[in-house]
PDB file of C-alpha atoms and ligand atoms in Angstrom:
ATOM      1  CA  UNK A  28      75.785  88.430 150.986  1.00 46.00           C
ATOM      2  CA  UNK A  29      72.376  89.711 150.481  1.00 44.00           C
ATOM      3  CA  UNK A  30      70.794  87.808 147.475  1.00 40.00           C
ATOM      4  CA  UNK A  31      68.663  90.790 145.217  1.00 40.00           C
ATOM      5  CA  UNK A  32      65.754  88.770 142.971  1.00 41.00           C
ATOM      6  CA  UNK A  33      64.681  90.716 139.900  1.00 41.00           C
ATOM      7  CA  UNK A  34      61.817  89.044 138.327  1.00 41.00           C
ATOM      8  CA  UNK A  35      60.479  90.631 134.839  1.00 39.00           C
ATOM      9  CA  UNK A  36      56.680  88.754 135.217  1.00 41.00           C
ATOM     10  CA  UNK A  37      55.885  89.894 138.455  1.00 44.00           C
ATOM     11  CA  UNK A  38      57.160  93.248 138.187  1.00 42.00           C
ATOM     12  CA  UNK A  39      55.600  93.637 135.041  1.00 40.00           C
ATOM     13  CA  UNK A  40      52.213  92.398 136.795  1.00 42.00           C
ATOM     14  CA  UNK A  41      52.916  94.475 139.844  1.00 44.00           C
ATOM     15  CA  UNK A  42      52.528  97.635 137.387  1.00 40.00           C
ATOM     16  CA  UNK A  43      56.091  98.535 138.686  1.00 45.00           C
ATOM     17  CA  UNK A  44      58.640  99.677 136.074  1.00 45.00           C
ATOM     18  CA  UNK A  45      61.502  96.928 134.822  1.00 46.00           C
ATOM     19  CA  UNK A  46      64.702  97.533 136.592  1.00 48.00           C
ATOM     20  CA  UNK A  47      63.806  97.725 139.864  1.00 55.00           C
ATOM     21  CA  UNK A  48      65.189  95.055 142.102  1.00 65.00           C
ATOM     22  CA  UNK A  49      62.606  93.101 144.935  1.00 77.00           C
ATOM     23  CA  UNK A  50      64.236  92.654 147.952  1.00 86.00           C
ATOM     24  CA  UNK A  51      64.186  89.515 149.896  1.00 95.00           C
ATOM     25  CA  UNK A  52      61.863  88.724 152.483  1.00 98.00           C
ATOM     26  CA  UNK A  53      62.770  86.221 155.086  1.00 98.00           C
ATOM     27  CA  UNK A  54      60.610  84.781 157.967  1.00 98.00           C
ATOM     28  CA  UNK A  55      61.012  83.340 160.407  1.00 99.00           C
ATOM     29  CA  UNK A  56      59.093  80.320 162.012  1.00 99.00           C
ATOM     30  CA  UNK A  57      59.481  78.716 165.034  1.00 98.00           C
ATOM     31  CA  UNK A  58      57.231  75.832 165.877  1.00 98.00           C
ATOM     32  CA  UNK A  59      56.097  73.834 169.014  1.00 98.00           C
ATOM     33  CA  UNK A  60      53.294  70.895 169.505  1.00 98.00           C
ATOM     34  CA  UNK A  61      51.465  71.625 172.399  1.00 98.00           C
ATOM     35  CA  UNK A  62      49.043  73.737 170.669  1.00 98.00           C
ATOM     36  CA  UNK A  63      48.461  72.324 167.722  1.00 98.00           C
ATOM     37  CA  UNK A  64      44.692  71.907 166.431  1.00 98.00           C
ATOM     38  CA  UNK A  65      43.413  68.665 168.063  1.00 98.00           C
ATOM     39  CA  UNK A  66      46.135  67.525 170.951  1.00 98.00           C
ATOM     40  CA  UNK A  67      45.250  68.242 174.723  1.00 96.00           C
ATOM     41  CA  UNK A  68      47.711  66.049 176.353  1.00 96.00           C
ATOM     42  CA  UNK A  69      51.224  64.458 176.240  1.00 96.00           C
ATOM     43  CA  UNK A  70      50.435  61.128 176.537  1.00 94.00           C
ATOM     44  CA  UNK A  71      48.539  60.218 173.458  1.00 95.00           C
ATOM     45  CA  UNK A  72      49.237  62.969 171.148  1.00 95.00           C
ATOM     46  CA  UNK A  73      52.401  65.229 171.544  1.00 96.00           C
ATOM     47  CA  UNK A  74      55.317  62.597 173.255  1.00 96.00           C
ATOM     48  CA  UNK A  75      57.239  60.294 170.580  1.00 96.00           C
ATOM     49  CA  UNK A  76      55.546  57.300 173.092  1.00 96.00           C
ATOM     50  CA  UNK A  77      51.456  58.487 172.334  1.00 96.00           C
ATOM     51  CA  UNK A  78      49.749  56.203 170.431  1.00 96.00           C
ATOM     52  CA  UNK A  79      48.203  59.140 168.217  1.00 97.00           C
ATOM     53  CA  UNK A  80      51.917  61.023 168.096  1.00 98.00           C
ATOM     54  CA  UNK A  81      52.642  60.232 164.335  1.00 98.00           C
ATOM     55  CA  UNK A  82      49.087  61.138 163.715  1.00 98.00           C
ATOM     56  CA  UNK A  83      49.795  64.584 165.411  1.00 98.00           C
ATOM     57  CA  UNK A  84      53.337  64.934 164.351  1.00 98.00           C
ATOM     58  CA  UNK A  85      51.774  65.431 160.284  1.00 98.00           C
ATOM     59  CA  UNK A  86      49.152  67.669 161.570  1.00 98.00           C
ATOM     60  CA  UNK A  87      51.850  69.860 163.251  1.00 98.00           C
ATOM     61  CA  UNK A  88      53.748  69.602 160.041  1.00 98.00           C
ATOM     62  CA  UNK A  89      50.805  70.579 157.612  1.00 98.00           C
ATOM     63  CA  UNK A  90      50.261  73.644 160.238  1.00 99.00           C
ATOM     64  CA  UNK A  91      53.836  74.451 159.549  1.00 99.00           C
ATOM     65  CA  UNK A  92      53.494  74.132 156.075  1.00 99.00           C
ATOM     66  CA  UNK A  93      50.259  76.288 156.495  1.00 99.00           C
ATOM     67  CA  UNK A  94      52.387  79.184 158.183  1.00 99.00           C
ATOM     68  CA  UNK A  95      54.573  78.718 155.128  1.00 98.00           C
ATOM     69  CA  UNK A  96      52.382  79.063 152.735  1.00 98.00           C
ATOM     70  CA  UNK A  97      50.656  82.181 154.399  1.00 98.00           C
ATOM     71  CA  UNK A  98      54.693  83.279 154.665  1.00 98.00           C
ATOM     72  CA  UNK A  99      54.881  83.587 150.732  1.00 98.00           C
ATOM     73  CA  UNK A 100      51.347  84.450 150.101  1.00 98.00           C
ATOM     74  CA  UNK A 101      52.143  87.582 151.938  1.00 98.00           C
ATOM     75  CA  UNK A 102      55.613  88.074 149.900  1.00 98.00           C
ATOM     76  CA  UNK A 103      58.265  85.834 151.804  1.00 98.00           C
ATOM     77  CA  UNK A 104      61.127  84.463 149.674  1.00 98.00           C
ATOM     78  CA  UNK A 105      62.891  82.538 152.144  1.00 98.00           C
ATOM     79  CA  UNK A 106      61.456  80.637 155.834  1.00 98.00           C
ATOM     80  CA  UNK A 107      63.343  79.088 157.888  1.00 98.00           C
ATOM     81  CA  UNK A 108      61.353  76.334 160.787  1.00 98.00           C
ATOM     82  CA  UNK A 109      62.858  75.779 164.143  1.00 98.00           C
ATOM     83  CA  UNK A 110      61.383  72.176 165.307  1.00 98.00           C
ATOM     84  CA  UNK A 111      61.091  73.311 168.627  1.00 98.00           C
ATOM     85  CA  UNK A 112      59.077  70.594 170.798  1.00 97.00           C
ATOM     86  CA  UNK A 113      60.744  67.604 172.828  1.00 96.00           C
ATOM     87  CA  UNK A 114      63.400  66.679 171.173  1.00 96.00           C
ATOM     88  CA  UNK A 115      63.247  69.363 168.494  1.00 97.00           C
ATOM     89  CA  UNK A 116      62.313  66.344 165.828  1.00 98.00           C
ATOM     90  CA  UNK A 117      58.581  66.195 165.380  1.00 98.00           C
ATOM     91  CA  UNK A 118      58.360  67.620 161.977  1.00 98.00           C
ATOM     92  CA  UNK A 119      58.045  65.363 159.196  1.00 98.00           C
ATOM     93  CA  UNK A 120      60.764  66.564 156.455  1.00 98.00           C
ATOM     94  CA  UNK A 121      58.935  64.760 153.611  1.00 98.00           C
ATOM     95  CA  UNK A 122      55.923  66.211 154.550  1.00 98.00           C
ATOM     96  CA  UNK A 123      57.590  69.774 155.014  1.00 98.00           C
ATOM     97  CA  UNK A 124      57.043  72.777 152.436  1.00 98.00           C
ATOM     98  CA  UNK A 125      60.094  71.990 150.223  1.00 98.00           C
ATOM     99  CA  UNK A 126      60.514  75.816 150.222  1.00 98.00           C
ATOM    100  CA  UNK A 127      61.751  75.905 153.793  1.00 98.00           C
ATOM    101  CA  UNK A 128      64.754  74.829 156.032  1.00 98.00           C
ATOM    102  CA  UNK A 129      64.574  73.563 158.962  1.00 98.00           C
ATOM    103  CA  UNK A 130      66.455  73.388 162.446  1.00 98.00           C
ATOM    104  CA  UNK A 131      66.490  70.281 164.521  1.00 97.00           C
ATOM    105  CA  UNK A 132      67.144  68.816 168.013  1.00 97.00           C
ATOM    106  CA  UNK A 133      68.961  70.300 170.853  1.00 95.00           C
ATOM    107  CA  UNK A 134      70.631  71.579 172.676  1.00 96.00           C
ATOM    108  CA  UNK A 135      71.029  74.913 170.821  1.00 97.00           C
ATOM    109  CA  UNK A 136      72.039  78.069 172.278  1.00 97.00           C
ATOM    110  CA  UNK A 137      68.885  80.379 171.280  1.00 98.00           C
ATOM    111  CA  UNK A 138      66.363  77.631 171.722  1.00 97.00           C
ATOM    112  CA  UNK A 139      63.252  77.725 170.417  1.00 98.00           C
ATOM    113  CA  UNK A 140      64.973  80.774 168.241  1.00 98.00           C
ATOM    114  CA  UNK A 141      68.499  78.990 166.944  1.00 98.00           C
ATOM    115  CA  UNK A 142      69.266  79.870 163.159  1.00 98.00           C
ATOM    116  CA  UNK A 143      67.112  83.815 163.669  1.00 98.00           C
ATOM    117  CA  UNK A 144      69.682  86.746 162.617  1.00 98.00           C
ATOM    118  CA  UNK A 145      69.199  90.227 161.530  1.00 98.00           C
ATOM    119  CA  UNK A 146      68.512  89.376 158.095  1.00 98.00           C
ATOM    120  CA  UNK A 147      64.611  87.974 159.022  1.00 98.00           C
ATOM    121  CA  UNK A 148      61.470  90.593 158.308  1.00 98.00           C
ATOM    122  CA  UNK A 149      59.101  88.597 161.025  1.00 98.00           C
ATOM    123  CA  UNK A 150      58.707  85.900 163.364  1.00 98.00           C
ATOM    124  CA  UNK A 151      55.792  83.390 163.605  1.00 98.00           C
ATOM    125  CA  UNK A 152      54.823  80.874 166.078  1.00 98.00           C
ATOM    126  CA  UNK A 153      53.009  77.993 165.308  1.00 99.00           C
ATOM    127  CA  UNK A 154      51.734  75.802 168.250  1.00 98.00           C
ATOM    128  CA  UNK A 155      52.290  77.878 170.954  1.00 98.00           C
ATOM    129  CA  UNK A 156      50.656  77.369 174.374  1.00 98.00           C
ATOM    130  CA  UNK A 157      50.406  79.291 177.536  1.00 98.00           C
ATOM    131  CA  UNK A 158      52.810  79.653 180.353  1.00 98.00           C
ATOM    132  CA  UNK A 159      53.038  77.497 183.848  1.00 97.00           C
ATOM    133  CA  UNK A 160      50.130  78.413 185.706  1.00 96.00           C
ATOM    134  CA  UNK A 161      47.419  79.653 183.889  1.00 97.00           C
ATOM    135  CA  UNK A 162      44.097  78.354 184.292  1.00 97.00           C
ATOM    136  CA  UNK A 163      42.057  76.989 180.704  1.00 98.00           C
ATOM    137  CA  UNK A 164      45.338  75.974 178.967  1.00 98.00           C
ATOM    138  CA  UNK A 165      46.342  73.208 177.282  1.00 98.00           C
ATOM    139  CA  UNK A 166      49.761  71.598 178.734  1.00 97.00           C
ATOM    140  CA  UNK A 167      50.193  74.842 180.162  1.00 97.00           C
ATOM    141  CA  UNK A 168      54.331  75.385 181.010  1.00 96.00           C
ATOM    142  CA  UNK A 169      57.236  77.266 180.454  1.00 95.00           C
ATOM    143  CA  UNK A 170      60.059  75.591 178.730  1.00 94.00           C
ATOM    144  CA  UNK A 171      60.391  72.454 180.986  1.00 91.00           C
ATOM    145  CA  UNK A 172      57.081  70.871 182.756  1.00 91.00           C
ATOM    146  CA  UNK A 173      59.595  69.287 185.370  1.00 89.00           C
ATOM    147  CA  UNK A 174      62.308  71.826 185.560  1.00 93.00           C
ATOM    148  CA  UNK A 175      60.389  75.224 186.032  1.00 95.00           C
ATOM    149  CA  UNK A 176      57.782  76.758 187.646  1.00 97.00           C
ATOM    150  CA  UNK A 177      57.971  80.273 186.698  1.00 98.00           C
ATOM    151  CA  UNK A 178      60.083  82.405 183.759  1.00 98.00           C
ATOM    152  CA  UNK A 179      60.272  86.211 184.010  1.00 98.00           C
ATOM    153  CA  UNK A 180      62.402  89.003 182.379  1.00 98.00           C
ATOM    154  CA  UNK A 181      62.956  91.920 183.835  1.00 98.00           C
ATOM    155  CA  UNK A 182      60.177  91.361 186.961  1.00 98.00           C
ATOM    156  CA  UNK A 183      57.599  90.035 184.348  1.00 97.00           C
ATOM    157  CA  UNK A 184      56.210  86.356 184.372  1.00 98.00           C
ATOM    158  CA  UNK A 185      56.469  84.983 180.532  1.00 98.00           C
ATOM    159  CA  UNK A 186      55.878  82.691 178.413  1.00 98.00           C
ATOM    160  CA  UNK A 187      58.187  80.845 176.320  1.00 98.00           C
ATOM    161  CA  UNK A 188      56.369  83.078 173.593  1.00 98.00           C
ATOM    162  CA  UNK A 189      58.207  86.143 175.396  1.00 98.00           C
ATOM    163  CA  UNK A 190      61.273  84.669 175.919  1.00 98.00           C
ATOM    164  CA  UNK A 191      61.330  83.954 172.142  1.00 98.00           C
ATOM    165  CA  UNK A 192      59.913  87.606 171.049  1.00 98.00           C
ATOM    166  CA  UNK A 193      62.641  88.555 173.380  1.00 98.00           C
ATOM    167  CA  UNK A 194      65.538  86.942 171.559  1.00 98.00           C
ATOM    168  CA  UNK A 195      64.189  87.946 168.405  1.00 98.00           C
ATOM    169  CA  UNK A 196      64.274  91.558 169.498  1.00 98.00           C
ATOM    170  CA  UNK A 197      67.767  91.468 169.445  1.00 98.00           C
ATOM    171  CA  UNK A 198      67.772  90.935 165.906  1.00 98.00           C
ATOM    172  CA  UNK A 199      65.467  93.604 165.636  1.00 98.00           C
ATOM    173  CA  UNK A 200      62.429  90.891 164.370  1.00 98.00           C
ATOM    174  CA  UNK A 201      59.020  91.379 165.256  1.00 98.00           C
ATOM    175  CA  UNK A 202      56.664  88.701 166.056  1.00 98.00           C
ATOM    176  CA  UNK A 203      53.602  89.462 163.748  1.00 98.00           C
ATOM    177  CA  UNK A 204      51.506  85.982 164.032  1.00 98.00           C
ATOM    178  CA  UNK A 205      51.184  83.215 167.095  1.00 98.00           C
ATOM    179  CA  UNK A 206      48.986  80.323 166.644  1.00 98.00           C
ATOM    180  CA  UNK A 207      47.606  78.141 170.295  1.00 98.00           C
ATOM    181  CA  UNK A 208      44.515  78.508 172.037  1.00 98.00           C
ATOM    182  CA  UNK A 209      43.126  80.874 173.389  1.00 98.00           C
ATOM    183  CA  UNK A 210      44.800  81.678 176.651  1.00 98.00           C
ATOM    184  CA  UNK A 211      48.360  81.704 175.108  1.00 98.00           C
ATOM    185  CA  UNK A 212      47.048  84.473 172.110  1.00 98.00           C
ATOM    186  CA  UNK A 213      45.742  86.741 175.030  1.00 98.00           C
ATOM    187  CA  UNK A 214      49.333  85.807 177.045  1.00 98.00           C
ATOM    188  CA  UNK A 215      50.922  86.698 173.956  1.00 98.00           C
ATOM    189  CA  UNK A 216      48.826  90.084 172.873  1.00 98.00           C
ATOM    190  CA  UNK A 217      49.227  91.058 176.137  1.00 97.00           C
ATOM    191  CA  UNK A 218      53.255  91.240 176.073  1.00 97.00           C
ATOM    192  CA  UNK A 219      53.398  91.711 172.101  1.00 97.00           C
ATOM    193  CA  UNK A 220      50.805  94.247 170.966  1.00 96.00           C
ATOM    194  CA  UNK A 221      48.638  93.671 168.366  1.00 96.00           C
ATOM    195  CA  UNK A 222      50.001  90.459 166.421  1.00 98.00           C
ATOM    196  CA  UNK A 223      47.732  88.263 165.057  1.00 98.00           C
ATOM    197  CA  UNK A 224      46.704  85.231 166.645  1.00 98.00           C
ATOM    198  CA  UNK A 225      44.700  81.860 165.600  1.00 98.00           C
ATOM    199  CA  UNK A 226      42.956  80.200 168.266  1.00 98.00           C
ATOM    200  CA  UNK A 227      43.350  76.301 167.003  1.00 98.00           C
ATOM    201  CA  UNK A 228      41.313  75.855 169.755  1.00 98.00           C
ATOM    202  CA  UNK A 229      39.125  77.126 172.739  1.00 98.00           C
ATOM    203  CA  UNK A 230      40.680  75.694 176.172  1.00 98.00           C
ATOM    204  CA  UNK A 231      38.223  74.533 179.176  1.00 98.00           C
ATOM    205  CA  UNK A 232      41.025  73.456 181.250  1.00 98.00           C
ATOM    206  CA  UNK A 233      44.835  72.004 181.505  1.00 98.00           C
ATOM    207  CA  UNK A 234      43.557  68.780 178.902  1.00 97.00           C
ATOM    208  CA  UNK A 235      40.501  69.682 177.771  1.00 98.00           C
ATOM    209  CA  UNK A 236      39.560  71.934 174.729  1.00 98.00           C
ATOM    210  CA  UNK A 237      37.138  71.911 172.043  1.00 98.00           C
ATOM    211  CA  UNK A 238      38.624  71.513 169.246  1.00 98.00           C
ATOM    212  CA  UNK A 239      38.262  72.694 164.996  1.00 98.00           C
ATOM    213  CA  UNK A 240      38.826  70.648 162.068  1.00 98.00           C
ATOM    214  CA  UNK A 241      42.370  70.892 160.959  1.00 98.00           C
ATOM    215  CA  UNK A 242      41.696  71.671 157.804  1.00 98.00           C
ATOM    216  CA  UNK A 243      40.314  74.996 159.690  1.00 98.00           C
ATOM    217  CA  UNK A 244      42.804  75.400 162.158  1.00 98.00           C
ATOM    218  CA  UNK A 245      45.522  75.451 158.854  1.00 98.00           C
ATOM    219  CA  UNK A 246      43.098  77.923 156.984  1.00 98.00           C
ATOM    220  CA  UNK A 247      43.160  80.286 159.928  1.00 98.00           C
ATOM    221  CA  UNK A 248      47.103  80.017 160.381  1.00 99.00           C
ATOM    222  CA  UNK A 249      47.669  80.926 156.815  1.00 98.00           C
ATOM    223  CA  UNK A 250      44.992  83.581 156.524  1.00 98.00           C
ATOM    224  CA  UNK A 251      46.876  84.826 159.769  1.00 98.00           C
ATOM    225  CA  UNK A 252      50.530  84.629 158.792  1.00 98.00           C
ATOM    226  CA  UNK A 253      49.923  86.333 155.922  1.00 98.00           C
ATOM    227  CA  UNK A 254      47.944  88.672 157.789  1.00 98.00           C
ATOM    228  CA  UNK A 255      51.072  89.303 160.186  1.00 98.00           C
ATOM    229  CA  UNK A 256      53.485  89.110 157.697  1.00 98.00           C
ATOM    230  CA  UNK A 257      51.995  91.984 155.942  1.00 98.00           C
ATOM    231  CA  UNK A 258      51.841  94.310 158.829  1.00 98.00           C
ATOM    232  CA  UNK A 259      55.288  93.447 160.062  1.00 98.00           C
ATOM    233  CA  UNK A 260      56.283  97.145 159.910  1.00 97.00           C
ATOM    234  CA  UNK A 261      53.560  98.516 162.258  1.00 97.00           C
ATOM    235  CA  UNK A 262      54.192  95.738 165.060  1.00 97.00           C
ATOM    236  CA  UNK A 263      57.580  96.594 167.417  1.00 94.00           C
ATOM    237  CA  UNK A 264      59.908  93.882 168.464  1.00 96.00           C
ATOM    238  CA  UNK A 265      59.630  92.907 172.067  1.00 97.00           C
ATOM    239  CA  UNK A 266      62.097  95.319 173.625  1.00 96.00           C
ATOM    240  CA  UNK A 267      63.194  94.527 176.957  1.00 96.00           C
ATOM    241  CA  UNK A 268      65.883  97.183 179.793  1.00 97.00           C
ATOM    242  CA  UNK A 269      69.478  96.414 179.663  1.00 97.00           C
ATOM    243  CA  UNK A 270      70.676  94.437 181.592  1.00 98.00           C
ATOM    244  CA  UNK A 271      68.461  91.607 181.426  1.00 98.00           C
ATOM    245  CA  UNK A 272      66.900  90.275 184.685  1.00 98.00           C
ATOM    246  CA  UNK A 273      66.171  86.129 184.058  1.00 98.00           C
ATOM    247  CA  UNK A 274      64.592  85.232 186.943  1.00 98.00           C
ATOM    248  CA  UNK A 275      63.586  81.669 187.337  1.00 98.00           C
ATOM    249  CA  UNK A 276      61.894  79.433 190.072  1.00 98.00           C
ATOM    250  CA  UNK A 277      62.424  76.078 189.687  1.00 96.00           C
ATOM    251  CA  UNK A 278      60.144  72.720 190.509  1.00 95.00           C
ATOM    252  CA  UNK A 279      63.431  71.061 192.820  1.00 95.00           C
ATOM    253  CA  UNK A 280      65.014  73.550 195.126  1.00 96.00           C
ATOM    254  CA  UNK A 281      68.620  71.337 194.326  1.00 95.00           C
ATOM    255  CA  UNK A 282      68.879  72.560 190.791  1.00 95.00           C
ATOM    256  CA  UNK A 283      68.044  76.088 191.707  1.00 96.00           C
ATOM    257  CA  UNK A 284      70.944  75.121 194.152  1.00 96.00           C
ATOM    258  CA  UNK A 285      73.400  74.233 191.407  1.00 96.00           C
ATOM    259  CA  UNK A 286      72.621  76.684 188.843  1.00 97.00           C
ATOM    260  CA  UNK A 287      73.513  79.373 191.786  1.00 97.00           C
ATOM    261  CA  UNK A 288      76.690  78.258 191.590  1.00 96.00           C
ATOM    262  CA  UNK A 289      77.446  80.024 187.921  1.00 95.00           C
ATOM    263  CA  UNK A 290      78.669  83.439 187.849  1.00 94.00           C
ATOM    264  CA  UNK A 291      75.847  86.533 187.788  1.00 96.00           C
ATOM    265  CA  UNK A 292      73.563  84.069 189.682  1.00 98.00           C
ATOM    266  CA  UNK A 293      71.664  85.655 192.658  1.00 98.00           C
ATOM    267  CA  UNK A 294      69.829  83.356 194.904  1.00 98.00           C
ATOM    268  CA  UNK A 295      66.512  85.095 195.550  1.00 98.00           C
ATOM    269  CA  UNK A 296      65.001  81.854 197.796  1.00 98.00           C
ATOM    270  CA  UNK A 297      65.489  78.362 197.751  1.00 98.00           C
ATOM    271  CA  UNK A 298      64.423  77.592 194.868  1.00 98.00           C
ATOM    272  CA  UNK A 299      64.503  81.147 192.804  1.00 98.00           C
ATOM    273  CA  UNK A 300      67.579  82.371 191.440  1.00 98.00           C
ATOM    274  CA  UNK A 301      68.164  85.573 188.592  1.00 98.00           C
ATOM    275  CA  UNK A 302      70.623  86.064 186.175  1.00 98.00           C
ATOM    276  CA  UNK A 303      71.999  89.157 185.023  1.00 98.00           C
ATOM    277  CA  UNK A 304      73.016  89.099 181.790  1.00 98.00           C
ATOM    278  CA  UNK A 305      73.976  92.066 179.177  1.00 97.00           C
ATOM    279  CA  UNK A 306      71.339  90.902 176.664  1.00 98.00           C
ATOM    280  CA  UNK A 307      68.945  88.734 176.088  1.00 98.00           C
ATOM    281  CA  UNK A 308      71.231  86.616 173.735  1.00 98.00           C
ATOM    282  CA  UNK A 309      73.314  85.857 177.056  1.00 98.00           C
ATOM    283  CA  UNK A 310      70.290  85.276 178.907  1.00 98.00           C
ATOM    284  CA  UNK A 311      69.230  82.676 176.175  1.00 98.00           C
ATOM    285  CA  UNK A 312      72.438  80.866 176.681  1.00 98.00           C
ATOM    286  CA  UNK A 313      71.947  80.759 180.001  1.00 97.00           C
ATOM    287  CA  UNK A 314      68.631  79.404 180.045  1.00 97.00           C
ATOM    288  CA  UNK A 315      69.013  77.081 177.689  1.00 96.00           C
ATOM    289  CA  UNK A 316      71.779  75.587 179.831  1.00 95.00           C
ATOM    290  CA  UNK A 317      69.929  75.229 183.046  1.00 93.00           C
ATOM    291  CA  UNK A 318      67.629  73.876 181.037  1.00 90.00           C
ATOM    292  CA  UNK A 319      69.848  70.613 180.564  1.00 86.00           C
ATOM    293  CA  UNK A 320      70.884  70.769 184.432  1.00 83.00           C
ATOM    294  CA  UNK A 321      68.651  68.396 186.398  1.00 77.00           C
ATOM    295  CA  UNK A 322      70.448  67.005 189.714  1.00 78.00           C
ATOM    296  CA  UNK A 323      69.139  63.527 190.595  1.00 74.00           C
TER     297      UNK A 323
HETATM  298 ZN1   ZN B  30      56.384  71.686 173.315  1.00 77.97          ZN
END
């Protein structure tokens, strides 16, 4: 059921004639840790075990709850968060925008994406950082830091910011806003288009960055959001050739060995295999399953 708000004040104020229904406007945001405004590393700020995590954990919250914010500034009537770092349950519900919902902990067949449908306007990302191997990144990785080495679709290396874009495509979502430093925002403009981006921060390496206030890293996200949100029509969801090609090298040749075992799995070398997979909703099911399958 699609919900229809009419709301006399704001029409009236909008100069728009009495009668006419608004319709809704939901968005989406999915939300990781690694590039959040002040944390460089795992071990003190972004794993449950950091000394500083429960500092970090409320800063990634009130960066959420900036996205939110910049969500209904530009319009939004309904968000819905995906916790989508470690174990999916960083976020602080207390602390949390009481107008959003929120997905927790995995495993989840879309990921970083679980709960997205065709009835969202826009996709954010909040905390975002680049993809295995590039150079002035913070906790630069795809997906799993021990698992993989390298993520592509369709012959292209990713990020987990394309895989996402890529799931949210089949919902027909753009992604209008990601927030990181600065070497996942020109990752993700280079496989997105022209989204916006906040750099939270200005990487020098894989744990060093200098860093902004977060009062200014949450000003930027919301400015941003509701930046993106507002020019969700002119941005294109990530559209990607069917079928999908997942190809994926892993760190330990054996579970590149054992996921070749599945049906559709090609073994390219020891330790790349690719999926073929009728859509990218398939390939997220996949993926998220290897991602649990670690051979000791
Ligand atoms: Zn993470």
């Amino acid at each position: 059921m699609r919900l229809w708000v009419l709301t006399f004040f704001a029409l009236a104020a909008s100069g728009i004639a009495s009668g006419q229904s608004v319709a809704p406007l939901k968005v989406y945001i999915s939300a990781d840790m690694e590039g959040i405004g002040g944390v460089s590393t795992w071990d003190k700020q972004s794993s449950p075990k950091g000394a500083d995590y429960e500092k970090f954990r409320r800063l990634m919250t009130l960066e959420v709850n900036a996205a939110i914010a910049g969500a209904y500034d530009a319009g939004a009537s309904d968000v819905l968060v995906s916790d989508s770092h470690w174990d999916g349950q960083n976020i602080d519900p207390e602390l949390l925008d009481r107008r959003a919902r929120m997905v927790r902990a995995w495993p989840r067949p879309l990921g970083m994406m679980q709960g997205i449908d065709d009835s969202f306007a826009a996709a954010v990302f909040v905390g975002y950082h680049a993809s295995e191997g590039q150079a002035n990144a913070i906790l630069a990785h795809t997906d799993s830091s021990t698992r993989f080495f390298e993520v592509k679709l369709n012959g292209v290396t990713v990020p987990e910011a394309g895989i996402n874009a890529a799931i949210a495509e089949e919902f027909g979502v753009p992604v209008v806003f990601l927030s990181g430093d600065q070497t996942i925002g020109q990752e993700a403009t280079r496989l997105l288009g022209a989204i916006e981006t906040a750099a939270v921060k200005i990487a020098g390496g894989f744990y060093s960055a200098t860093m902004l206030h977060p009062e200014e890293c949450q000003r930027l996200i919301r400015e941003g959001v509701k930046r993106g949100v507002e020019k969700r029509r002119q941005l294109k969801p990530y559209k990607l050739a069917r079928p999908v090609k997942l190809e994926v090298t892993f760190k330990r040749t054996v579970d590149a060995e054992v996921a070749s075992y599945f049906q559709g799995v090609e073994r390219l070398r020891g330790n790349v295999i690719v999926y073929t997979a009728n859509d990218m909703l398939e390939a997220s099911r996949f993926f998220n399953a290897i991602g649990f399958l670690t051979v000791d």
